XYZ file of C-alpha atoms in Angstrom:
514
model
C -66.793 -9.241 -58.889
C -66.002 -6.691 -55.516
C -65.928 -9.112 -53.080
C -62.904 -9.286 -50.670
C -61.596 -12.202 -48.390
C -62.479 -10.408 -45.101
C -66.467 -10.395 -45.728
C -68.641 -12.915 -44.550
C -71.634 -13.596 -46.779
C -74.869 -15.549 -46.169
C -74.194 -18.276 -48.464
C -77.320 -18.055 -50.920
C -75.949 -14.169 -51.252
C -72.278 -14.872 -51.794
C -70.881 -13.306 -54.929
C -70.470 -16.983 -56.789
C -73.891 -16.748 -57.736
C -73.508 -13.296 -59.724
C -70.336 -14.730 -61.321
C -72.459 -17.614 -62.324
C -74.829 -15.715 -64.013
C -72.063 -13.627 -65.636
C -70.876 -16.686 -67.008
C -73.595 -18.061 -68.637
C -74.465 -14.522 -70.277
C -70.699 -14.345 -71.448
C -70.420 -17.479 -72.869
C -73.794 -17.992 -74.439
C -74.187 -21.639 -76.097
C -70.237 -21.575 -76.256
C -70.663 -22.733 -72.590
C -71.417 -25.986 -73.749
C -68.599 -26.642 -75.992
C -66.453 -29.726 -75.528
C -69.155 -30.345 -73.090
C -67.277 -28.010 -70.589
C -70.811 -27.373 -68.911
C -72.086 -31.121 -68.999
C -75.219 -31.647 -71.395
C -74.927 -35.007 -72.712
C -76.307 -36.764 -69.893
C -79.385 -34.451 -69.388
C -79.882 -33.917 -73.206
C -79.677 -37.024 -75.355
C -82.079 -38.451 -76.992
C -82.523 -41.345 -74.528
C -83.732 -39.001 -71.850
C -85.587 -36.883 -74.036
C -87.590 -39.935 -75.259
C -88.638 -40.591 -71.641
C -89.664 -37.442 -71.057
C -91.884 -37.555 -74.126
C -93.380 -40.353 -72.931
C -94.438 -38.971 -69.506
C -95.515 -35.845 -71.310
C -97.520 -38.024 -73.683
C -99.328 -39.958 -70.746
C -100.021 -36.447 -69.161
C -101.784 -35.448 -72.315
C -104.150 -38.437 -72.383
C -104.988 -38.297 -68.579
C -106.477 -34.812 -69.384
C -108.301 -35.934 -72.130
C -109.371 -38.646 -69.811
C -110.315 -35.848 -67.212
C -112.524 -34.281 -69.810
C -110.203 -31.591 -70.043
C -108.881 -31.717 -73.452
C -109.836 -28.418 -75.245
C -107.179 -26.255 -73.892
C -103.702 -25.925 -74.698
C -101.018 -27.401 -72.585
C -97.707 -25.424 -72.238
C -94.316 -27.312 -71.393
C -91.900 -24.718 -69.840
C -88.076 -25.669 -69.924
C -86.232 -23.892 -67.555
C -82.972 -22.909 -68.467
C -83.072 -24.772 -71.953
C -79.401 -24.175 -72.264
C -77.841 -25.492 -75.411
C -81.346 -26.204 -76.824
C -80.708 -30.268 -77.710
C -83.006 -31.311 -75.104
C -86.072 -29.552 -76.366
C -85.503 -30.432 -79.623
C -85.183 -34.052 -78.860
C -88.658 -33.851 -76.849
C -90.218 -32.296 -79.396
C -88.834 -34.715 -82.066
C -90.029 -37.900 -80.127
C -93.144 -36.190 -78.720
C -94.902 -35.367 -81.934
C -93.695 -38.703 -83.440
C -95.779 -40.327 -80.444
C -98.791 -38.080 -81.047
C -98.883 -38.968 -84.803
C -98.369 -42.476 -84.373
C -100.748 -42.809 -81.703
C -103.605 -40.883 -83.894
C -105.820 -40.263 -80.725
C -107.429 -36.883 -79.537
C -104.881 -34.845 -77.501
C -104.597 -31.483 -76.334
C -102.465 -29.112 -78.227
C -99.720 -27.919 -76.556
C -96.781 -25.293 -76.941
C -93.448 -25.908 -75.574
C -91.573 -22.830 -74.332
C -87.569 -22.518 -73.988
C -86.548 -20.398 -71.212
C -82.992 -19.366 -70.190
C -81.580 -16.373 -68.197
C -79.076 -15.326 -71.228
C -80.796 -13.777 -74.027
C -77.955 -14.747 -76.040
C -78.988 -18.582 -75.904
C -82.580 -17.333 -76.935
C -81.557 -15.850 -80.064
C -79.450 -18.619 -81.191
C -82.419 -21.020 -80.716
C -84.614 -18.518 -82.574
C -82.374 -19.120 -85.376
C -81.238 -22.659 -84.910
C -82.533 -24.521 -88.380
C -83.699 -27.862 -86.331
C -86.157 -25.797 -84.537
C -87.729 -24.060 -87.677
C -90.524 -26.255 -88.130
C -91.551 -26.530 -84.878
C -91.668 -22.708 -84.441
C -93.472 -22.513 -88.033
C -95.945 -25.274 -86.459
C -97.063 -23.075 -83.756
C -95.640 -25.752 -80.991
C -92.536 -23.850 -80.127
C -91.658 -20.370 -78.422
C -89.032 -18.554 -76.108
C -88.828 -16.369 -73.266
C -86.051 -14.833 -71.057
C -86.598 -15.991 -67.727
C -84.811 -15.345 -64.453
C -85.529 -17.837 -62.006
C -84.937 -15.695 -58.885
C -86.916 -12.817 -60.098
C -89.779 -13.195 -62.761
C -93.152 -13.851 -62.458
C -94.256 -14.010 -66.022
C -93.207 -15.177 -69.496
C -93.176 -13.233 -72.089
C -93.233 -15.324 -75.270
C -91.046 -13.661 -78.314
C -92.465 -15.652 -81.336
C -96.373 -15.375 -80.407
C -95.771 -12.034 -78.678
C -98.532 -12.823 -75.637
C -97.675 -13.015 -71.942
C -98.675 -15.349 -69.482
C -99.274 -13.798 -66.269
C -100.958 -15.177 -63.275
C -103.810 -17.484 -63.548
C -103.682 -16.657 -67.634
C -103.448 -20.930 -68.360
C -106.182 -23.261 -67.744
C -104.123 -26.486 -68.187
C -101.327 -27.261 -65.673
C -97.953 -26.222 -66.926
C -95.497 -29.048 -67.448
C -92.270 -27.789 -66.179
C -88.889 -29.468 -67.164
C -86.036 -28.540 -65.149
C -82.603 -30.186 -66.225
C -79.171 -29.215 -64.310
C -81.324 -26.386 -63.179
C -81.902 -26.380 -59.109
C -78.351 -27.336 -58.579
C -76.832 -24.241 -60.385
C -79.282 -21.326 -59.097
C -78.780 -19.702 -55.378
C -79.396 -22.090 -52.482
C -79.277 -21.663 -48.409
C -77.037 -23.344 -46.503
C -77.909 -24.566 -43.164
C -76.179 -26.651 -40.357
C -78.009 -29.198 -37.940
C -76.169 -29.794 -34.953
C -77.343 -30.665 -31.158
C -80.971 -30.419 -32.338
C -80.461 -26.949 -33.669
C -80.311 -25.049 -37.001
C -76.991 -22.770 -37.642
C -76.800 -20.647 -40.585
C -73.547 -21.435 -42.704
C -71.816 -18.378 -43.686
C -69.118 -18.320 -46.324
C -65.827 -16.307 -46.538
C -64.310 -16.279 -49.938
C -60.619 -15.885 -50.276
C -59.130 -14.917 -53.533
C -56.190 -13.174 -55.304
C -55.324 -9.725 -55.338
C -56.239 -9.732 -59.099
C -59.540 -11.201 -58.912
C -61.367 -7.942 -60.599
C -59.530 -8.750 -63.941
C -60.429 -12.296 -63.858
C -62.972 -13.934 -66.203
C -65.703 -15.917 -64.339
C -64.524 -19.276 -64.804
C -60.768 -18.048 -63.818
C -62.126 -16.491 -60.942
C -64.194 -19.558 -59.728
C -61.206 -21.895 -60.140
C -59.001 -19.729 -58.093
C -61.191 -18.875 -54.744
C -61.641 -20.729 -51.975
C -64.516 -21.006 -49.651
C -64.384 -21.168 -45.862
C -67.556 -21.692 -43.824
C -69.079 -20.539 -40.267
C -71.852 -21.242 -38.408
C -74.115 -19.088 -36.708
C -77.291 -19.563 -34.662
C -80.386 -19.060 -36.986
C -83.259 -19.315 -34.920
C -85.646 -17.875 -37.576
C -85.615 -20.999 -39.149
C -87.482 -22.409 -36.324
C -90.302 -19.765 -36.218
C -93.826 -20.135 -36.946
C -93.741 -17.609 -39.698
C -90.878 -19.395 -41.507
C -92.664 -20.826 -44.668
C -90.678 -24.340 -44.596
C -90.511 -24.868 -40.841
C -91.921 -28.264 -40.907
C -89.131 -29.831 -42.932
C -86.237 -28.022 -40.852
C -88.427 -29.694 -38.037
C -88.028 -32.791 -39.654
C -83.993 -32.261 -40.014
C -83.592 -31.333 -36.310
C -85.252 -34.433 -35.268
C -83.561 -36.628 -37.916
C -80.291 -35.306 -38.580
C -77.037 -34.636 -36.840
C -73.668 -32.723 -37.799
C -75.359 -32.272 -40.981
C -74.763 -29.374 -43.924
C -78.128 -28.849 -45.769
C -78.412 -27.065 -48.859
C -82.126 -25.640 -48.904
C -83.630 -24.803 -52.363
C -85.571 -21.896 -51.294
C -85.222 -20.092 -54.527
C -86.094 -23.295 -56.234
C -89.182 -23.923 -54.298
C -89.951 -19.932 -54.523
C -89.584 -20.154 -58.349
C -92.055 -23.040 -58.377
C -94.604 -21.270 -56.472
C -94.476 -18.394 -59.033
C -94.817 -20.174 -61.808
C -97.539 -22.834 -60.459
C -99.361 -19.170 -59.934
C -99.608 -18.586 -64.056
C -102.013 -21.959 -64.088
C -105.529 -22.421 -62.646
C -104.442 -26.560 -62.429
C -100.729 -26.095 -61.016
C -98.059 -27.820 -62.287
C -96.171 -31.215 -63.188
C -92.558 -30.901 -62.640
C -90.085 -33.108 -64.393
C -86.775 -32.785 -63.433
C -83.106 -34.403 -63.643
C -80.144 -33.477 -61.203
C -77.378 -34.360 -58.927
C -79.743 -34.236 -56.394
C -80.814 -36.362 -53.407
C -84.453 -37.065 -52.408
C -83.775 -39.493 -49.615
C -83.373 -37.895 -46.069
C -80.431 -40.857 -45.002
C -78.462 -38.846 -48.265
C -78.005 -35.677 -45.875
C -76.880 -37.463 -42.785
C -73.343 -36.105 -41.797
C -73.497 -34.139 -44.936
C -69.912 -32.370 -45.138
C -69.814 -28.632 -46.290
C -70.426 -28.264 -49.902
C -67.649 -28.017 -52.469
C -68.091 -26.124 -55.945
C -68.162 -28.598 -58.547
C -66.757 -26.667 -61.313
C -67.486 -27.020 -65.258
C -66.613 -23.418 -66.330
C -69.385 -22.258 -64.312
C -70.373 -24.289 -60.884
C -72.920 -26.524 -59.531
C -74.061 -28.133 -56.674
C -76.066 -30.759 -55.038
C -80.048 -30.232 -55.377
C -82.053 -31.077 -52.442
C -84.839 -32.624 -53.722
C -86.046 -34.013 -50.377
C -86.781 -30.733 -49.345
C -88.250 -29.923 -52.418
C -90.871 -33.245 -52.349
C -91.286 -32.453 -48.694
C -92.696 -29.113 -49.195
C -94.978 -29.989 -52.072
C -96.385 -33.207 -50.474
C -97.584 -30.897 -47.701
C -99.303 -29.159 -50.177
C -100.980 -32.289 -51.367
C -98.674 -32.977 -54.423
C -97.608 -36.437 -55.258
C -94.337 -37.213 -55.720
C -92.052 -40.119 -58.206
C -88.603 -40.736 -57.505
C -86.803 -43.911 -57.729
C -87.018 -46.027 -54.628
C -83.296 -46.675 -55.285
C -79.983 -44.897 -55.182
C -78.955 -43.003 -57.770
C -75.633 -42.985 -59.416
C -74.885 -40.520 -61.965
C -78.452 -38.123 -62.141
C -81.580 -38.308 -60.378
C -84.997 -38.004 -62.345
C -87.990 -37.444 -60.560
C -91.573 -35.678 -61.037
C -93.739 -33.729 -58.832
C -97.477 -33.914 -59.793
C -98.694 -30.319 -57.956
C -101.941 -31.260 -59.383
C -105.872 -31.607 -58.155
C -106.100 -35.242 -57.682
C -102.591 -36.011 -58.691
C -102.936 -39.890 -58.205
C -105.601 -39.713 -60.984
C -102.843 -39.501 -63.344
C -102.145 -43.487 -64.500
C -100.859 -42.690 -67.825
C -98.303 -40.378 -66.401
C -97.572 -42.594 -63.668
C -96.954 -45.821 -65.879
C -94.805 -43.979 -68.400
C -92.705 -42.938 -65.203
C -92.267 -46.355 -64.006
C -91.433 -47.515 -67.482
C -88.983 -45.045 -68.856
C -87.281 -43.784 -65.680
C -87.923 -46.504 -62.890
C -87.322 -49.721 -64.272
C -84.670 -48.523 -66.419
C -84.112 -44.877 -66.875
C -81.216 -42.273 -67.947
C -79.237 -43.227 -64.797
C -78.911 -46.894 -65.745
C -78.579 -45.824 -69.328
C -75.503 -43.461 -68.637
C -73.988 -46.313 -66.098
C -74.059 -48.814 -68.999
C -72.650 -46.068 -71.377
C -69.589 -45.557 -69.328
C -68.857 -49.260 -69.561
C -69.437 -49.207 -73.027
C -67.404 -46.343 -73.654
C -64.489 -48.345 -72.017
C -65.081 -51.463 -73.891
C -66.525 -50.360 -77.217
C -63.305 -51.953 -79.304
C -64.165 -55.035 -77.770
C -67.877 -55.103 -78.927
C -69.614 -56.903 -82.049
C -71.372 -55.018 -84.534
C -74.834 -56.182 -82.987
C -73.590 -55.473 -79.837
C -72.981 -51.601 -80.984
C -76.070 -51.546 -83.031
C -78.449 -52.622 -79.974
C -76.631 -50.215 -77.814
C -77.404 -47.316 -80.592
C -80.908 -48.214 -80.613
C -81.240 -48.185 -77.069
C -79.751 -44.597 -77.072
C -82.192 -43.440 -79.705
C -79.652 -43.603 -82.599
C -77.623 -40.764 -80.736
C -75.023 -39.068 -82.879
C -72.170 -38.674 -80.358
C -72.176 -42.538 -80.059
C -72.061 -43.034 -83.544
C -69.155 -40.417 -83.899
C -67.174 -42.630 -81.110
C -68.105 -45.454 -82.463
C -67.391 -45.076 -86.360
C -63.670 -46.353 -85.953
C -64.775 -49.635 -84.273
C -67.700 -49.991 -86.887
C -65.258 -49.856 -89.688
C -62.850 -52.597 -88.880
C -66.103 -54.713 -88.220
C -67.768 -54.133 -91.496
C -65.571 -56.813 -93.632
C -67.214 -59.351 -91.526
C -70.554 -57.985 -91.422
C -73.764 -59.593 -93.361
C -76.503 -57.561 -95.667
C -78.884 -57.216 -92.483
C -76.372 -55.528 -90.183
C -75.332 -53.067 -93.232
C -79.275 -52.497 -93.859
C -79.436 -51.900 -89.787
C -76.552 -49.620 -90.107
C -77.942 -47.693 -92.913
C -81.295 -47.269 -91.072
C -79.450 -46.130 -88.148
C -77.531 -43.371 -89.824
C -80.714 -42.076 -91.510
C -82.744 -42.135 -87.848
C -79.953 -40.300 -86.454
C -79.186 -37.784 -89.279
C -83.286 -36.789 -89.094
C -82.814 -36.030 -85.350
C -79.263 -34.630 -85.304
C -79.122 -31.055 -83.471
C -75.868 -28.820 -84.543
C -74.310 -27.725 -81.620
C -72.028 -24.556 -81.279
C -68.967 -26.457 -81.494
C -69.530 -28.277 -84.869
C -68.967 -31.973 -85.693
C -68.572 -32.988 -89.475
C -71.251 -36.165 -88.596
C -72.098 -36.223 -92.584
C -68.651 -36.709 -92.974
C -68.371 -40.034 -91.058
C -72.157 -41.015 -91.945
C -70.787 -40.744 -95.857
C -67.536 -42.717 -95.607
C -69.176 -45.534 -93.420
C -71.545 -45.957 -96.188
C -69.051 -45.994 -98.843
C -67.493 -48.560 -97.099
C -70.299 -50.469 -97.370
C -70.793 -49.871 -101.184
C -73.692 -48.018 -100.720
C -73.015 -45.490 -103.199
C -76.031 -43.640 -103.559
C -76.673 -43.164 -99.758
C -72.835 -42.200 -99.335
C -73.091 -39.964 -101.992
C -75.717 -38.035 -100.282
C -74.001 -37.437 -97.138
C -70.592 -36.832 -98.500
C -71.745 -33.901 -100.401
C -73.729 -32.433 -97.568
C -70.026 -32.455 -95.621
C -68.122 -30.608 -98.898
C -71.184 -28.059 -99.087
C -71.205 -27.366 -95.349
C -66.965 -27.951 -94.884
C -66.020 -26.031 -98.257
C -62.945 -24.773 -96.603
C -61.675 -27.873 -94.756
C -62.884 -30.793 -97.466
C -59.965 -33.706 -97.966
C -58.959 -35.494 -101.212
C -60.263 -38.633 -99.820
C -63.935 -36.814 -99.802
C -63.536 -35.992 -103.463
C -61.972 -39.410 -104.676
C -65.120 -41.145 -102.773
C -67.236 -39.034 -104.136
C -65.925 -39.972 -107.749
C -65.819 -43.545 -107.163
C -69.981 -43.122 -105.809
C -70.621 -41.132 -109.155
C -69.152 -43.576 -111.534
C -70.565 -46.470 -109.811
C -73.812 -44.630 -110.381
C -73.423 -43.798 -113.915
C -72.765 -40.262 -113.203
C -69.601 -39.642 -115.476
C -69.443 -36.046 -115.722
C -69.791 -35.641 -111.910
C -67.380 -38.100 -111.454
C -64.813 -36.602 -113.187
C -65.450 -32.898 -111.685
C -65.055 -34.445 -108.329
C -61.813 -35.706 -109.602
C -60.858 -32.414 -110.851
C -61.475 -31.069 -107.335
C -59.320 -33.742 -105.918
C -56.273 -32.460 -108.592
C -56.632 -29.034 -107.247
C -55.581 -29.860 -103.821
C -53.115 -32.865 -104.810
C -52.186 -32.409 -108.481
C -49.878 -35.818 -108.626
C -52.601 -37.729 -107.177
C -52.072 -41.217 -109.604
C -55.239 -42.588 -108.768
C -57.207 -39.146 -110.079
C -55.158 -39.162 -113.231
C -55.460 -42.633 -114.009
C -59.630 -42.438 -113.339
C -59.532 -39.434 -115.634
C -57.645 -40.700 -118.435
C -60.285 -43.559 -119.170
């Protein structure tokens, strides 16, 4: 970090991008602790289910086109904490098993710039079954420079033209976080928007997040006729901007488009891109756009220019699927850079069902409302939203207090649905770097429902995983569970553990005296 406030930078070459890389390499998977770098909106079970539905539809379409013998590679760019990959794989495998129809085999490849993230995925307990089944692999991938994928589990390298089937590329919160050009359209002309970075005298001693928090960006325009020359590869879309826009700052994804082109070269069949981001695909969204501000969350992000990406690949014959309406929180779309892209009806129908009609953006808007009205919701409403979200653990965690208060008035059907939901949630729970004792919450709710066998199962998991932080209440509940299940010696053992923490506990002493 040796920049100074007197030096002028082309926006895509400014030090902010190097600092961005340093942040993720320094933090590893800890970058997502406390949702500092947002991950829930692009990694929850609901969005993963939508992606799995589209991938499943694509696999069906490949078989219907007579292309079912070769494997399909699914490459996630910037897989981050790894949670999205886990949920997509879980749901996709369930769909394939449920359907019971012939489909191409697949391999999911998680990629990232930070090697620490890759090593964490490779060791993550939730991913081991997928690794063992041969459907999951990992690769370090630099979106700005790399042209091959070196797979860590299989030891193979995917180079230009090696893959027969089209690639499926998954890119969530990716294009807004890699270098972008910044241009300005005014009076029908194109200008490069350069940036000055104002920073403190002691910037060399700051960590990346601190440095980003303290800098100030100042922009200046300069004529940039090179964008209008015949040799510029994206001249057509720039010409459109000159004709349609005025007094507008445009983030231009040259690096993102180049990355997609390089990845496309790995396959003989092109690619399907499934992507979600803070990104505008409607040209009107860029009219009179102000200079960008860094959205800080430890690292930073900007708005992705989906319009430019769509335009460039449509010119190459691709089909594009994006919602006809404006997005609020996150924009989810597909680019079908494929031969005869409209001949993929199952994929397109899945997009219509899972994204366009009601998708992750609508779900997140509803979740915002639910978060603010949870204390007034009934148990059926909570169960319904939990089911809609794919039995998400984060929603259960925030709802346990309200669920507990509603249990005295609940009926047996609702209790059985709660039990089933807990079991579904636990089977697809992905532990993040920042742990939460989900087993404890599940066990206590089940204890309140007098489901002692199930409660004992989860509470014992909690005791095993949180040995240094077990509270006396857990041992008491376990003792009661064991008494109810006629496991008297186990009950006494848990009471003894309780008394080690609270020697004068009257209830424990009374129970031991029987």
